mmCIF file of N, CA and C in Angstrom:
data_model
loop_
_atom_site.group_PDB
_atom_site.id
_atom_site.type_symbol
_atom_site.label_atom_id
_atom_site.label_comp_id
_atom_site.label_asym_id
_atom_site.label_seq_id
_atom_site.Cartn_x
_atom_site.Cartn_y
_atom_site.Cartn_z
ATOM 1 N N UNK A 117 0.842 -1.178 0.000
ATOM 2 C CA UNK A 117 0.000 0.000 0.000
ATOM 3 C C UNK A 117 0.891 1.248 0.000
ATOM 4 N N UNK A 118 0.569 2.158 -0.860
ATOM 5 C CA UNK A 118 1.237 3.450 -0.923
ATOM 6 C C UNK A 118 0.330 4.484 -0.262
ATOM 7 N N UNK A 119 0.917 5.484 0.356
ATOM 8 C CA UNK A 119 0.155 6.580 0.939
ATOM 9 C C UNK A 119 0.709 7.878 0.382
ATOM 10 N N UNK A 120 -0.183 8.750 -0.054
ATOM 11 C CA UNK A 120 0.217 10.070 -0.547
ATOM 12 C C UNK A 120 -0.227 11.087 0.490
ATOM 13 N N UNK A 121 0.721 11.908 0.944
ATOM 14 C CA UNK A 121 0.428 12.934 1.945
ATOM 15 C C UNK A 121 0.708 14.306 1.359
ATOM 16 N N UNK A 122 -0.070 15.274 1.805
ATOM 17 C CA UNK A 122 0.144 16.651 1.368
ATOM 18 C C UNK A 122 -0.625 17.610 2.253
ATOM 19 N N UNK A 123 -0.364 18.890 2.043
ATOM 20 C CA UNK A 123 -1.032 19.947 2.789
ATOM 21 C C UNK A 123 -1.953 20.678 1.825
ATOM 22 N N UNK A 124 -3.253 20.710 2.163
ATOM 23 C CA UNK A 124 -4.220 21.343 1.268
ATOM 24 C C UNK A 124 -4.102 22.863 1.325
ATOM 25 N N UNK A 125 -4.760 23.568 0.395
ATOM 26 C CA UNK A 125 -4.631 25.028 0.335
ATOM 27 C C UNK A 125 -5.010 25.753 1.630
ATOM 28 N N UNK A 126 -5.847 25.129 2.464
ATOM 29 C CA UNK A 126 -6.226 25.775 3.725
ATOM 30 C C UNK A 126 -5.250 25.464 4.856
ATOM 31 N N UNK A 127 -4.251 24.608 4.589
ATOM 32 C CA UNK A 127 -3.234 24.299 5.587
ATOM 33 C C UNK A 127 -3.427 22.991 6.335
ATOM 34 N N UNK A 128 -4.444 22.215 5.984
ATOM 35 C CA UNK A 128 -4.681 20.930 6.641
ATOM 36 C C UNK A 128 -3.844 19.828 6.007
ATOM 37 N N UNK A 129 -3.205 19.028 6.849
ATOM 38 C CA UNK A 129 -2.467 17.860 6.362
ATOM 39 C C UNK A 129 -3.462 16.757 6.059
ATOM 40 N N UNK A 130 -3.307 16.132 4.896
ATOM 41 C CA UNK A 130 -4.220 15.064 4.491
ATOM 42 C C UNK A 130 -3.402 13.907 3.936
ATOM 43 N N UNK A 131 -3.955 12.700 4.012
ATOM 44 C CA UNK A 131 -3.284 11.544 3.424
ATOM 45 C C UNK A 131 -4.307 10.688 2.684
ATOM 46 N N UNK A 132 -3.823 9.998 1.658
ATOM 47 C CA UNK A 132 -4.675 9.206 0.776
ATOM 48 C C UNK A 132 -4.006 7.861 0.534
ATOM 49 N N UNK A 133 -4.754 6.788 0.693
ATOM 50 C CA UNK A 133 -4.230 5.443 0.456
ATOM 51 C C UNK A 133 -4.355 5.101 -1.026
ATOM 52 N N UNK A 134 -3.319 4.487 -1.568
ATOM 53 C CA UNK A 134 -3.297 4.078 -2.978
ATOM 54 C C UNK A 134 -2.753 2.656 -3.038
ATOM 55 N N UNK A 135 -3.368 1.829 -3.871
ATOM 56 C CA UNK A 135 -2.977 0.430 -3.954
ATOM 57 C C UNK A 135 -1.720 0.156 -4.757
ATOM 58 N N UNK A 136 -1.460 0.974 -5.777
ATOM 59 C CA UNK A 136 -0.308 0.728 -6.650
ATOM 60 C C UNK A 136 0.520 1.993 -6.803
ATOM 61 N N UNK A 137 1.727 1.828 -7.334
ATOM 62 C CA UNK A 137 2.582 2.989 -7.568
ATOM 63 C C UNK A 137 1.983 3.924 -8.622
ATOM 64 N N UNK A 138 1.306 3.355 -9.620
ATOM 65 C CA UNK A 138 0.678 4.194 -10.642
ATOM 66 C C UNK A 138 -0.447 5.036 -10.046
ATOM 67 N N UNK A 139 -1.244 4.444 -9.158
ATOM 68 C CA UNK A 139 -2.312 5.191 -8.499
ATOM 69 C C UNK A 139 -1.733 6.308 -7.631
ATOM 70 N N UNK A 140 -0.633 6.018 -6.957
ATOM 71 C CA UNK A 140 0.014 7.034 -6.122
ATOM 72 C C UNK A 140 0.503 8.194 -6.982
ATOM 73 N N UNK A 141 1.074 7.877 -8.151
ATOM 74 C CA UNK A 141 1.560 8.945 -9.026
ATOM 75 C C UNK A 141 0.404 9.790 -9.528
ATOM 76 N N UNK A 142 -0.684 9.154 -9.935
ATOM 77 C CA UNK A 142 -1.850 9.901 -10.401
ATOM 78 C C UNK A 142 -2.414 10.786 -9.293
ATOM 79 N N UNK A 143 -2.386 10.290 -8.047
ATOM 80 C CA UNK A 143 -2.887 11.083 -6.919
ATOM 81 C C UNK A 143 -1.996 12.303 -6.682
ATOM 82 N N UNK A 144 -0.680 12.157 -6.831
ATOM 83 C CA UNK A 144 0.204 13.323 -6.649
ATOM 84 C C UNK A 144 -0.099 14.383 -7.699
ATOM 85 N N UNK A 145 -0.339 13.947 -8.937
ATOM 86 C CA UNK A 145 -0.678 14.910 -9.992
ATOM 87 C C UNK A 145 -1.986 15.623 -9.675
ATOM 88 N N UNK A 146 -2.983 14.860 -9.216
ATOM 89 C CA UNK A 146 -4.270 15.448 -8.868
ATOM 90 C C UNK A 146 -4.118 16.479 -7.747
ATOM 91 N N UNK A 147 -3.370 16.116 -6.719
ATOM 92 C CA UNK A 147 -3.194 17.029 -5.587
ATOM 93 C C UNK A 147 -2.449 18.298 -6.005
ATOM 94 N N UNK A 148 -1.457 18.160 -6.882
ATOM 95 C CA UNK A 148 -0.752 19.341 -7.377
ATOM 96 C C UNK A 148 -1.703 20.262 -8.115
ATOM 97 N N UNK A 149 -2.576 19.693 -8.951
ATOM 98 C CA UNK A 149 -3.558 20.502 -9.675
ATOM 99 C C UNK A 149 -4.517 21.205 -8.721
ATOM 100 N N UNK A 150 -4.820 20.569 -7.592
ATOM 101 C CA UNK A 150 -5.752 21.133 -6.620
ATOM 102 C C UNK A 150 -5.083 22.109 -5.651
ATOM 103 N N UNK A 151 -3.797 22.365 -5.820
ATOM 104 C CA UNK A 151 -3.119 23.359 -5.003
ATOM 105 C C UNK A 151 -2.476 22.843 -3.724
ATOM 106 N N UNK A 152 -2.350 21.532 -3.579
ATOM 107 C CA UNK A 152 -1.684 20.975 -2.405
ATOM 108 C C UNK A 152 -0.193 21.283 -2.471
ATOM 109 N N UNK A 153 0.450 21.304 -1.308
ATOM 110 C CA UNK A 153 1.897 21.520 -1.254
ATOM 111 C C UNK A 153 2.518 20.460 -0.358
ATOM 112 N N UNK A 154 3.824 20.388 -0.348
ATOM 113 C CA UNK A 154 4.568 19.426 0.476
ATOM 114 C C UNK A 154 4.063 17.999 0.259
ATOM 115 N N UNK A 155 3.916 17.615 -0.996
ATOM 116 C CA UNK A 155 3.379 16.289 -1.326
ATOM 117 C C UNK A 155 4.503 15.251 -1.272
ATOM 118 N N UNK A 156 4.250 14.182 -0.529
ATOM 119 C CA UNK A 156 5.198 13.073 -0.438
ATOM 120 C C UNK A 156 4.438 11.760 -0.619
ATOM 121 N N UNK A 157 5.182 10.754 -1.067
ATOM 122 C CA UNK A 157 4.630 9.404 -1.208
ATOM 123 C C UNK A 157 5.334 8.518 -0.185
ATOM 124 N N UNK A 158 4.562 7.791 0.595
ATOM 125 C CA UNK A 158 5.112 6.830 1.545
ATOM 126 C C UNK A 158 5.008 5.456 0.890
ATOM 127 N N UNK A 159 6.160 4.852 0.638
ATOM 128 C CA UNK A 159 6.201 3.552 -0.017
ATOM 129 C C UNK A 159 5.829 2.459 0.976
ATOM 130 N N UNK A 160 5.488 1.257 0.484
ATOM 131 C CA UNK A 160 5.074 0.173 1.382
ATOM 132 C C UNK A 160 6.085 -0.129 2.499
ATOM 133 N N UNK A 161 7.348 0.072 2.257
ATOM 134 C CA UNK A 161 8.365 -0.175 3.284
ATOM 135 C C UNK A 161 8.478 0.933 4.316
ATOM 136 N N UNK A 162 7.715 2.036 4.113
ATOM 137 C CA UNK A 162 7.740 3.133 5.071
ATOM 138 C C UNK A 162 8.601 4.316 4.670
ATOM 139 N N UNK A 163 9.332 4.198 3.565
ATOM 140 C CA UNK A 163 10.199 5.291 3.129
ATOM 141 C C UNK A 163 9.377 6.404 2.498
ATOM 142 N N UNK A 164 9.608 7.649 2.942
ATOM 143 C CA UNK A 164 8.928 8.814 2.362
ATOM 144 C C UNK A 164 9.768 9.383 1.234
ATOM 145 N N UNK A 165 9.113 9.658 0.101
ATOM 146 C CA UNK A 165 9.793 10.171 -1.080
ATOM 147 C C UNK A 165 9.015 11.386 -1.581
ATOM 148 N N UNK A 166 9.719 12.461 -1.896
ATOM 149 C CA UNK A 166 9.065 13.631 -2.484
ATOM 150 C C UNK A 166 8.406 13.229 -3.792
ATOM 151 N N UNK A 167 7.303 13.888 -4.136
ATOM 152 C CA UNK A 167 6.532 13.522 -5.330
ATOM 153 C C UNK A 167 7.396 13.530 -6.589
ATOM 154 N N UNK A 168 8.235 14.542 -6.760
ATOM 155 C CA UNK A 168 9.070 14.631 -7.969
ATOM 156 C C UNK A 168 10.057 13.463 -8.037
ATOM 157 N N UNK A 169 10.664 13.115 -6.910
ATOM 158 C CA UNK A 169 11.608 12.000 -6.885
ATOM 159 C C UNK A 169 10.884 10.679 -7.131
ATOM 160 N N UNK A 170 9.683 10.545 -6.610
ATOM 161 C CA UNK A 170 8.889 9.333 -6.836
ATOM 162 C C UNK A 170 8.573 9.182 -8.319
ATOM 163 N N UNK A 171 8.191 10.281 -8.959
ATOM 164 C CA UNK A 171 7.887 10.239 -10.393
ATOM 165 C C UNK A 171 9.110 9.801 -11.185
ATOM 166 N N UNK A 172 10.270 10.352 -10.863
ATOM 167 C CA UNK A 172 11.507 9.958 -11.558
ATOM 168 C C UNK A 172 11.812 8.472 -11.349
ATOM 169 N N UNK A 173 11.521 7.970 -10.146
ATOM 170 C CA UNK A 173 11.844 6.569 -9.845
ATOM 171 C C UNK A 173 10.967 5.590 -10.627
ATOM 172 N N UNK A 174 9.805 6.039 -11.090
ATOM 173 C CA UNK A 174 8.905 5.150 -11.844
ATOM 174 C C UNK A 174 9.342 4.961 -13.279
ATOM 175 N N UNK A 175 10.209 5.831 -13.786
ATOM 176 C CA UNK A 175 10.707 5.724 -15.159
ATOM 177 C C UNK A 175 9.522 5.676 -16.144
ATOM 178 N N UNK A 176 8.652 6.676 -16.046
ATOM 179 C CA UNK A 176 7.466 6.747 -16.903
ATOM 180 C C UNK A 176 7.881 7.067 -18.335
ATOM 181 N N UNK A 177 7.342 6.302 -19.276
ATOM 182 C CA UNK A 177 7.615 6.526 -20.705
ATOM 183 C C UNK A 177 6.554 7.472 -21.236
ATOM 184 N N UNK A 178 6.938 8.682 -21.604
ATOM 185 C CA UNK A 178 5.994 9.722 -22.026
ATOM 186 C C UNK A 178 5.649 9.641 -23.512
ATOM 187 N N UNK A 179 6.170 8.642 -24.217
ATOM 188 C CA UNK A 179 5.879 8.540 -25.670
ATOM 189 C C UNK A 179 4.537 7.936 -25.953
#
């Protein structure tokens, strides 16, 4: 299970459970569009990764 955490525009910390790494990445994009800040992904092993670093680690093919 992946968890995506961030701070909403009003300053509240929120977290969202995601089943896969792809779902976690999509959630980070959604939260960025909604104005969240300090977005991190907590991997199943407990390691916290900044959203940008998590995206790079997925090696997404944009073609």
